[in-house]
Short mmCIF file of C-alpha atoms in Angstrom, two decimals:
data_model
loop_
_atom_site.label_atom_id
_atom_site.label_comp_id
_atom_site.label_asym_id
_atom_site.label_seq_id
_atom_site.Cartn_x
_atom_site.Cartn_y
_atom_site.Cartn_z
CA MET A 19 96.57 90.99 115.54
CA ALA A 20 98.26 94.37 115.30
CA ARG A 21 101.81 95.22 116.31
CA ILE A 22 102.23 98.89 117.14
CA VAL A 23 105.48 100.84 117.33
CA HIS A 24 105.45 104.33 118.82
CA ILE A 25 108.56 106.35 117.95
CA PHE A 26 109.36 109.47 119.95
CA THR A 27 112.16 111.78 118.86
CA PHE A 28 114.59 113.53 121.20
CA ARG A 29 117.31 116.12 120.78
CA ALA A 30 120.12 117.38 123.01
CA PHE A 31 120.88 113.72 123.55
CA PRO A 32 124.24 112.62 125.01
CA SER A 33 126.53 111.33 122.29
CA SER A 34 127.47 107.66 122.57
CA ARG A 35 128.72 104.83 120.37
CA LEU A 36 127.23 102.20 122.65
CA GLY A 37 124.60 99.87 121.29
CA LEU A 38 124.19 97.19 118.64
CA PRO A 39 124.21 97.45 114.85
CA LEU A 40 120.76 97.37 113.30
CA ILE A 41 121.36 94.00 111.64
CA GLU A 42 121.84 92.39 115.05
CA VAL A 43 118.49 93.62 116.31
CA TYR A 44 116.18 93.36 113.28
CA ASP A 45 115.73 90.72 110.59
CA PHE A 46 116.23 92.55 107.30
CA GLY A 47 116.31 89.39 105.18
CA ARG A 48 117.15 90.15 101.57
CA PHE A 49 117.65 93.83 102.41
CA GLU A 50 120.56 93.10 104.76
CA PRO A 51 123.35 93.23 102.11
CA HIS A 52 122.43 96.85 101.44
CA LEU A 53 123.01 97.69 105.09
CA LEU A 54 126.36 95.90 105.10
CA ASN A 55 127.53 97.98 102.15
CA ARG A 56 127.03 101.27 103.95
CA PRO A 57 130.28 103.18 104.58
CA VAL A 58 129.45 103.86 108.24
CA ASP A 59 126.80 102.36 110.47
CA VAL A 60 125.82 105.58 112.22
CA VAL A 61 122.64 104.28 113.86
CA ARG A 62 123.09 102.15 116.97
CA VAL A 63 120.34 100.40 118.90
CA THR A 64 120.30 100.03 122.68
CA GLU A 65 117.93 97.44 124.09
CA LEU A 66 116.00 98.86 127.04
CA GLY A 67 114.26 95.59 127.84
CA ILE A 68 110.72 94.26 127.91
CA HIS A 69 108.38 95.92 130.40
CA PRO A 70 105.33 93.77 131.22
CA ASP A 71 101.97 95.12 132.31
CA VAL A 72 102.92 98.77 131.94
CA ARG A 73 100.14 101.17 132.81
CA VAL A 74 100.12 104.09 130.38
CA THR A 75 98.35 107.21 131.61
CA THR A 76 97.83 110.78 130.48
CA ASP A 77 95.81 113.64 131.86
CA ARG A 78 92.76 112.26 130.04
CA SER A 79 93.36 108.59 129.22
CA THR A 80 94.52 105.25 130.57
CA LEU A 81 95.85 102.31 128.53
CA ALA A 82 97.18 98.93 129.57
CA PRO A 83 99.29 97.46 126.75
CA ALA A 84 101.08 94.25 127.67
CA ASP A 85 104.82 93.66 127.37
CA ILE A 86 106.17 96.89 125.95
CA THR A 87 109.54 96.41 124.27
CA ALA A 88 111.70 99.54 124.49
CA ARG A 89 114.61 100.29 122.18
CA LEU A 90 116.72 103.40 121.82
CA TRP A 91 118.04 104.43 118.39
CA ARG A 92 120.95 106.88 118.40
CA ASP A 93 122.82 108.48 115.55
CA ASP A 94 126.33 109.91 115.82
CA GLY A 95 125.01 113.33 116.77
CA SER A 96 122.59 114.61 119.38
CA LEU A 97 119.41 113.01 118.01
CA ALA A 98 117.72 109.89 119.32
CA GLN A 99 114.51 107.93 118.94
CA LEU A 100 112.69 105.94 121.60
CA HIS A 101 110.82 102.94 120.11
CA LEU A 102 108.01 101.49 122.22
CA SER A 103 106.41 98.43 120.64
CA TYR A 104 103.73 95.99 121.73
CA GLU A 105 100.97 93.83 120.30
CA LEU A 106 97.22 94.17 120.47
CA GLY A 107 95.28 90.94 120.13
CA GLU A 108 91.83 90.87 118.60
CA SER A 109 91.41 94.62 118.33
CA SER A 110 89.20 96.84 116.24
CA ALA A 111 90.53 99.62 114.06
CA GLN A 112 89.00 102.10 116.48
CA GLU A 113 90.91 100.63 119.42
CA VAL A 114 94.18 100.78 117.46
CA ALA A 115 93.39 104.37 116.46
CA ASN A 116 92.73 105.23 120.11
CA HIS A 117 96.17 103.91 121.14
CA LEU A 118 97.81 105.89 118.36
CA SER A 119 95.95 109.04 119.34
CA VAL A 120 96.81 108.80 123.04
CA PHE A 121 100.52 108.14 122.47
CA CYS A 122 100.76 111.00 119.96
CA HIS A 123 98.33 113.76 120.83
CA GLU A 124 98.66 113.39 124.60
CA ARG A 125 102.41 112.74 124.67
CA THR A 126 103.22 115.83 126.76
CA SER A 127 101.45 114.26 129.75
CA LEU A 128 102.27 110.64 128.90
CA ALA A 129 103.48 108.57 131.86
CA LEU A 130 104.53 104.95 132.14
CA ASP A 131 103.68 103.45 135.53
CA GLY A 132 103.28 106.98 136.85
CA VAL A 133 106.68 108.20 135.58
CA PRO A 134 106.64 110.95 132.89
CA LEU A 135 107.93 109.74 129.54
CA VAL A 136 111.18 111.75 129.54
CA ASP A 137 112.00 110.80 133.14
CA TRP A 138 111.17 107.17 132.37
CA LEU A 139 113.64 107.23 129.48
CA VAL A 140 116.36 108.84 131.61
CA ARG A 141 115.89 106.23 134.31
CA THR A 142 115.58 103.24 131.99
CA ALA A 143 118.53 104.20 129.76
CA GLY A 144 120.68 105.37 132.67
CA LEU A 145 121.28 108.81 131.17
CA ASP A 146 123.25 111.49 133.02
CA VAL A 147 121.44 114.34 131.24
CA THR A 148 117.79 114.99 130.44
CA PRO A 149 117.11 115.16 126.68
CA ARG A 150 114.40 117.30 125.13
CA LEU A 151 111.29 115.69 123.64
CA ASP A 152 110.99 116.84 120.04
CA GLN A 153 107.79 117.43 118.09
CA ASP A 154 108.03 114.45 115.70
CA VAL A 155 106.13 111.29 116.58
CA LEU A 156 106.07 108.40 114.12
CA GLN A 157 103.87 105.34 114.59
CA PHE A 158 103.81 101.98 112.81
CA VAL A 159 100.95 99.53 112.68
CA VAL A 160 101.89 96.12 111.29
CA LEU A 161 98.89 93.87 110.67
CA ASP A 162 98.64 90.16 109.98
CA ALA A 163 97.26 89.24 106.58
CA SER A 164 94.27 87.62 108.30
CA THR A 165 93.43 90.64 110.45
CA GLY A 166 90.85 92.01 108.05
CA LEU A 167 91.35 95.61 109.19
CA VAL A 168 92.49 96.54 105.70
CA SER A 169 91.25 95.31 102.37
CA ASP A 170 92.92 94.50 99.05
CA GLN A 171 91.17 97.35 97.32
CA ALA A 172 93.14 100.00 95.48
CA GLU A 173 92.29 102.66 98.05
CA PRO A 174 92.73 102.33 101.83
CA SER A 175 89.65 101.22 103.68
CA ASN A 176 87.96 103.39 106.28
CA ASP A 177 89.53 101.20 108.97
CA ALA A 178 92.99 101.96 107.60
CA LEU A 179 92.17 105.65 107.33
CA SER A 180 91.00 105.81 110.92
CA MET A 181 94.38 104.45 112.03
CA ILE A 182 96.41 106.69 109.72
CA TYR A 183 94.57 109.76 111.01
CA ARG A 184 94.45 108.48 114.59
CA THR A 185 90.74 109.11 114.92
CA THR A 186 87.73 107.14 116.02
CA GLU A 187 85.39 109.76 114.65
CA ARG A 188 83.49 109.44 111.41
CA LEU A 189 85.67 110.29 108.43
CA PRO A 190 84.49 112.60 105.65
CA ASP A 191 82.50 110.94 102.90
CA GLY A 192 84.82 109.46 100.32
CA GLY A 193 87.65 109.16 102.80
CA VAL A 194 90.71 111.34 103.13
CA PRO A 195 93.52 111.12 100.59
CA VAL A 196 96.55 109.25 101.90
CA ARG A 197 99.60 107.77 100.20
CA ALA A 198 99.83 104.14 99.14
CA PRO A 199 103.30 103.25 97.74
CA VAL A 200 102.75 101.16 94.64
CA ALA A 201 105.56 98.67 95.20
CA LEU A 202 104.35 97.80 98.70
CA ASN A 203 100.84 97.11 97.37
CA SER A 204 101.85 95.06 94.33
CA LEU A 205 101.76 91.57 95.85
CA ALA A 206 98.49 89.79 96.56
CA GLY A 207 97.45 90.05 100.20
CA THR A 208 99.75 92.96 100.98
CA PHE A 209 98.82 96.49 101.89
CA ALA A 210 100.70 99.67 102.77
CA ALA A 211 99.52 103.22 103.30
CA HIS A 212 100.75 106.17 105.30
CA GLY A 213 100.18 109.77 106.19
CA ARG A 214 102.79 112.02 107.75
CA GLY A 215 102.97 110.35 111.15
CA VAL A 216 101.42 106.88 110.80
CA VAL A 217 102.41 103.98 108.56
CA VAL A 218 100.06 101.00 108.23
CA LEU A 219 101.39 97.75 106.79
CA GLY A 220 99.36 94.61 106.16
CA GLY A 221 100.59 91.20 105.06
CA GLN A 222 104.20 92.34 104.54
CA SER A 223 107.11 90.08 105.43
CA GLU A 224 109.04 90.78 108.61
CA ALA A 225 112.08 91.81 106.55
CA THR A 226 110.05 94.26 104.47
CA ALA A 227 108.45 95.76 107.56
CA ALA A 228 111.89 96.19 109.17
CA ALA A 229 113.32 97.83 106.03
CA VAL A 230 110.35 100.21 105.82
CA LEU A 231 110.76 101.05 109.51
CA LEU A 232 114.47 101.81 109.00
CA THR A 233 113.78 103.98 105.96
CA ALA A 234 111.11 106.00 107.78
CA CYS A 235 113.32 106.45 110.85
CA GLU A 236 116.24 107.62 108.72
CA LEU A 237 114.03 110.20 107.07
CA LEU A 238 112.91 111.29 110.52
CA PHE A 239 116.54 111.73 111.57
CA ALA A 240 117.13 113.72 108.37
CA VAL A 241 114.14 115.99 109.02
CA GLY A 242 115.36 116.61 112.57
CA ARG A 243 118.80 117.60 111.34
CA ALA A 244 117.40 119.81 108.57
CA ARG A 245 115.00 121.51 110.98
CA HIS A 246 117.82 122.13 113.47
CA ALA A 247 120.01 123.61 110.70
CA ARG A 248 117.15 125.82 109.56
CA ALA A 249 116.53 127.07 113.12
CA LYS A 250 120.20 128.04 113.48
CA ILE A 251 120.19 129.90 110.18
CA GLU A 252 116.94 131.69 111.04
CA ASN A 253 118.40 132.82 114.38
CA LEU A 254 121.47 134.17 112.62
CA LEU A 255 119.32 135.99 110.07
CA ARG A 256 117.21 137.56 112.81
CA GLY A 257 120.39 139.17 114.09
CA SER A 258 120.45 141.33 110.96
CA ARG A 259 117.40 143.23 112.21
CA VAL A 260 119.49 145.12 114.76
CA ARG A 261 121.95 146.29 112.15
CA ASP A 262 120.23 149.68 111.75
CA ASP A 263 120.77 150.31 115.44
CA GLY A 264 124.52 149.85 115.04
CA ALA A 265 124.50 146.63 117.08
CA GLY A 266 124.53 142.93 116.44
CA ILE A 267 127.03 140.78 114.62
CA TRP A 268 127.04 142.53 111.27
CA ASP A 269 129.54 145.27 112.12
CA ASP A 270 132.01 142.90 113.76
CA ALA A 271 134.37 141.19 111.32
CA GLU A 272 135.49 138.59 113.86
CA ARG A 273 131.95 137.58 114.74
CA LEU A 274 131.02 137.53 111.06
CA SER A 275 133.84 135.06 110.49
CA ASP A 276 132.34 132.87 113.23
CA VAL A 277 128.95 133.09 111.50
CA ALA A 278 130.51 132.17 108.16
CA ARG A 279 132.10 129.10 109.76
CA GLU A 280 128.72 128.12 111.23
CA VAL A 281 127.07 128.46 107.82
CA ARG A 282 129.73 126.23 106.28
CA ARG A 283 129.16 123.70 109.06
CA GLN A 284 125.39 123.66 108.55
CA ARG A 285 125.85 123.33 104.79
CA THR A 286 128.08 120.31 105.38
CA ILE A 287 125.47 118.77 107.67
CA LEU A 288 122.77 119.41 105.08
CA ALA A 289 124.85 117.91 102.27
CA LEU A 290 126.16 114.85 104.12
CA ASP A 291 123.97 113.99 107.09
CA VAL A 292 120.59 115.11 105.75
CA GLN A 293 120.85 114.12 102.11
CA GLY A 294 122.89 111.07 103.09
CA TYR A 295 119.94 109.75 105.05
CA ALA A 296 117.40 110.61 102.40
CA ASP A 297 118.88 109.77 99.02
CA GLY A 298 118.70 105.99 99.43
CA LEU A 299 121.99 105.31 97.66
CA PHE A 300 122.88 102.57 100.12
CA MET A 301 119.62 100.70 99.75
CA PRO A 302 118.95 100.73 95.99
CA GLU A 303 115.86 98.54 96.23
CA LEU A 304 112.74 99.31 94.23
CA VAL A 305 110.25 98.35 96.94
CA ILE A 306 111.97 100.55 99.53
CA ASP A 307 112.59 103.37 97.05
CA SER A 308 108.86 103.47 96.40
CA PHE A 309 108.18 103.98 100.10
CA ARG A 310 111.08 106.39 100.59
CA ALA A 311 109.90 108.72 97.84
CA SER A 312 106.31 108.59 99.07
CA PHE A 313 107.14 109.17 102.73
CA ALA A 314 109.65 111.96 101.97
CA GLU A 315 106.94 113.73 99.99
CA ALA A 316 104.50 113.35 102.88
CA LEU A 317 107.07 114.88 105.23
CA ARG A 318 107.62 117.71 102.70
CA PHE A 319 111.28 116.84 102.98
CA GLY A 320 112.19 118.41 99.64
CA GLU A 321 110.56 121.72 100.60
CA LEU A 322 112.35 121.76 103.94
CA THR A 323 115.80 121.15 102.47
CA ALA A 324 115.21 123.58 99.57
CA SER A 325 114.04 126.41 101.84
CA THR A 326 116.92 125.77 104.25
CA THR A 327 119.37 125.90 101.37
CA ASP A 328 117.82 129.19 100.23
CA LEU A 329 118.14 130.61 103.74
CA MET A 330 121.80 129.62 103.85
CA GLY A 331 122.31 131.32 100.50
CA ALA A 332 120.62 134.48 101.80
CA LEU A 333 122.78 134.46 104.91
CA SER A 334 125.93 133.97 102.82
CA ASP A 335 124.95 136.98 100.70
CA ILE A 336 124.41 139.09 103.82
CA ILE A 337 127.77 138.00 105.22
CA GLY A 338 129.46 138.90 101.93
CA SER A 339 127.89 142.35 101.72
CA SER A 340 128.58 143.02 105.42
CA LEU A 341 132.23 142.05 105.07
CA THR A 342 132.53 144.30 102.01
CA ASP A 343 130.96 147.15 103.98
CA ILE A 344 133.34 146.56 106.89
CA GLN A 345 136.33 146.50 104.54
CA LEU A 346 135.25 149.77 102.88
CA ARG A 347 134.75 151.48 106.22
CA ALA A 348 138.08 150.14 107.48
CA ALA A 349 139.83 151.43 104.36
CA LYS A 350 138.14 154.81 104.75
CA LEU A 351 139.16 154.98 108.40
CA ALA A 352 142.73 154.03 107.49
CA ASP A 353 142.84 156.78 104.85
CA SER A 354 141.49 159.29 107.36
CA ARG A 355 144.15 158.32 109.88
CA GLU A 356 146.83 158.60 107.21
CA ARG A 357 145.65 162.08 106.23
CA ARG A 358 145.69 163.23 109.85
CA TRP A 359 149.15 161.80 110.28
CA GLN A 360 150.36 163.57 107.15
CA LEU A 361 148.80 166.82 108.39
CA GLY A 362 150.55 166.45 111.72
CA VAL A 363 153.88 165.70 110.07
CA GLY A 364 153.45 168.68 107.72
CA MET A 365 152.61 171.04 110.55
CA ALA A 366 155.52 169.77 112.60
CA SER A 367 157.77 170.33 109.60
CA GLY A 368 156.37 173.84 109.24
CA ILE A 369 157.55 174.52 112.79
CA ALA A 370 160.78 172.56 112.83
CA ILE A 371 162.24 173.73 109.51
CA PRO A 372 161.99 177.49 110.24
CA ILE A 373 163.44 176.95 113.69
CA ALA A 374 166.24 174.96 112.13
CA LEU A 375 166.88 177.81 109.69
CA LEU A 376 167.07 180.33 112.55
CA LEU A 377 169.37 178.12 114.58
CA SER A 378 171.61 177.51 111.62
CA TYR A 379 171.87 181.26 110.92
CA PHE A 380 172.28 182.56 114.44
CA GLY A 381 174.16 179.54 115.73
CA VAL A 382 177.03 179.69 113.24
CA SER A 383 177.31 183.51 113.24
CA SER A 384 180.28 185.21 114.91
CA GLU A 385 180.68 188.30 117.11
CA ALA A 386 181.53 190.20 113.95
CA THR A 387 178.18 189.50 112.26
CA ILE A 388 176.01 189.39 115.37
CA PRO A 389 177.37 191.52 118.22
CA ALA A 390 176.46 190.37 121.72
CA ASP A 391 174.81 193.64 122.55
CA ARG A 392 172.38 193.37 119.62
CA SER A 393 169.13 191.39 120.00
CA ILE A 394 168.28 188.74 117.41
CA TYR A 395 164.76 190.13 117.50
CA ASP A 396 165.92 193.42 116.09
CA LEU A 397 163.93 193.47 112.88
CA THR A 398 165.75 196.53 111.54
CA VAL A 399 168.85 194.39 111.24
CA TYR A 400 167.52 190.84 111.01
CA GLY A 401 164.15 191.50 109.40
CA LEU A 402 165.07 189.65 106.20
CA VAL A 403 166.06 186.54 108.19
CA TRP A 404 162.80 186.54 110.10
CA ALA A 405 160.80 187.25 106.93
CA LEU A 406 162.39 184.31 105.12
CA THR A 407 161.72 182.11 108.16
CA ALA A 408 158.04 183.14 108.34
CA ALA A 409 157.67 182.70 104.59
CA SER A 410 159.08 179.16 104.70
CA ALA A 411 156.74 178.26 107.59
CA GLY A 412 153.75 179.69 105.70
CA ILE A 413 154.66 177.89 102.47
CA ILE A 414 155.03 174.53 104.26
CA ALA A 415 151.74 174.99 106.18
CA ALA A 416 149.86 176.06 103.05
CA ALA A 417 151.20 173.13 101.04
CA THR A 418 150.32 170.70 103.83
CA LEU A 419 146.77 172.03 104.24
CA ARG A 420 146.25 172.09 100.46
CA GLN A 421 147.33 168.46 100.18
CA TYR A 422 145.13 167.47 103.18
CA PHE A 423 141.94 169.06 101.83
CA ARG A 424 142.58 167.82 98.31
CA ALA A 425 142.92 164.24 99.60
CA LYS A 426 139.85 164.65 101.84
CA ASN A 427 137.68 165.93 99.00
CA GLY A 428 138.94 163.19 96.72
CA ASP A 429 138.00 160.53 99.29
CA ARG A 430 134.51 161.99 99.66
CA THR A 431 134.02 161.54 95.93
CA ARG A 432 135.51 158.05 95.94
CA TRP A 433 133.42 156.69 98.82
CA ARG A 434 130.10 158.01 97.55
#
């Protein structure tokens, strides 16, 4: 007998703290104390009931699994997983592989009793929004020890490989390399192997299977968060391409500050939510650590987090250089404004001071020094006064212009 669990991932999911703790839904046996020691139980499980005699159809296939049990896993963000599990009786490896292939490769047209998968989830879970089906699909096959679909040999059998690669076609000679965590294959009669999207367990205890399922699902949550963070950073980086056109966010200090806050937020998510799922600190168990390391490598989790971290570093460097550029241009503009202001003040002084000199001379003079019948514009009498006035105006204007051009030329040298 084979028990199959199909796990579909969703994003843009409504946030909710409803649901049950994992330990109330699954039997983790000796692994349960590790779950109790976690600082926060961020994953909640909502039972969506047992659905008997569901007819599963796609554009090309029809399946009739009996009694599908549906569960919804939600974290404290916008990610969720729909778990559909059921049992196949006396089934061949090819039949199991066919189920895996249909639920994965044909998921975009998958319908349950004629209702598309996403709509079925919205209706069954009573959601008020429609989430988005993500690209990750994880599938578990848990086999009885007596099933005989897998062998006790060091390498996975062809039956196991056909399930892991979801194919009923003939596999290449010598099989295809997959991962077989050592700790899960150490006991007699047990078997475990996986690829990137299928995990096959044989002869494992219910508690071990549940702990492996939890570990894989946590890594899937972590990958979803890391991928979402990477997409945000990539979109922000693409904005730098319009910089040469004088547009975009890179010439706007306020928008750059918003980008810097977003980078800090994504770095926090990467450090806490992504690594927190993946590091295994709260389940320090050798058997599970063996699977965690193997499955994370299959998902290329390390490469994803490393490249995302590098992208964040690149974006931080761009933000730093852009802010420096903005500050330099702002300082240059401020200096230019100050020079123009000084020029204006100097020119105004060149006008006001001579006028003040004339007013002070002619205004305080008496009839004896300036007779009423004599014009103040009479240069034969007042030529020296007007000459001194013109000279003072010229000296002030020349000094102002000299200071202006000296400062301007000095700034050109300084900003080069």
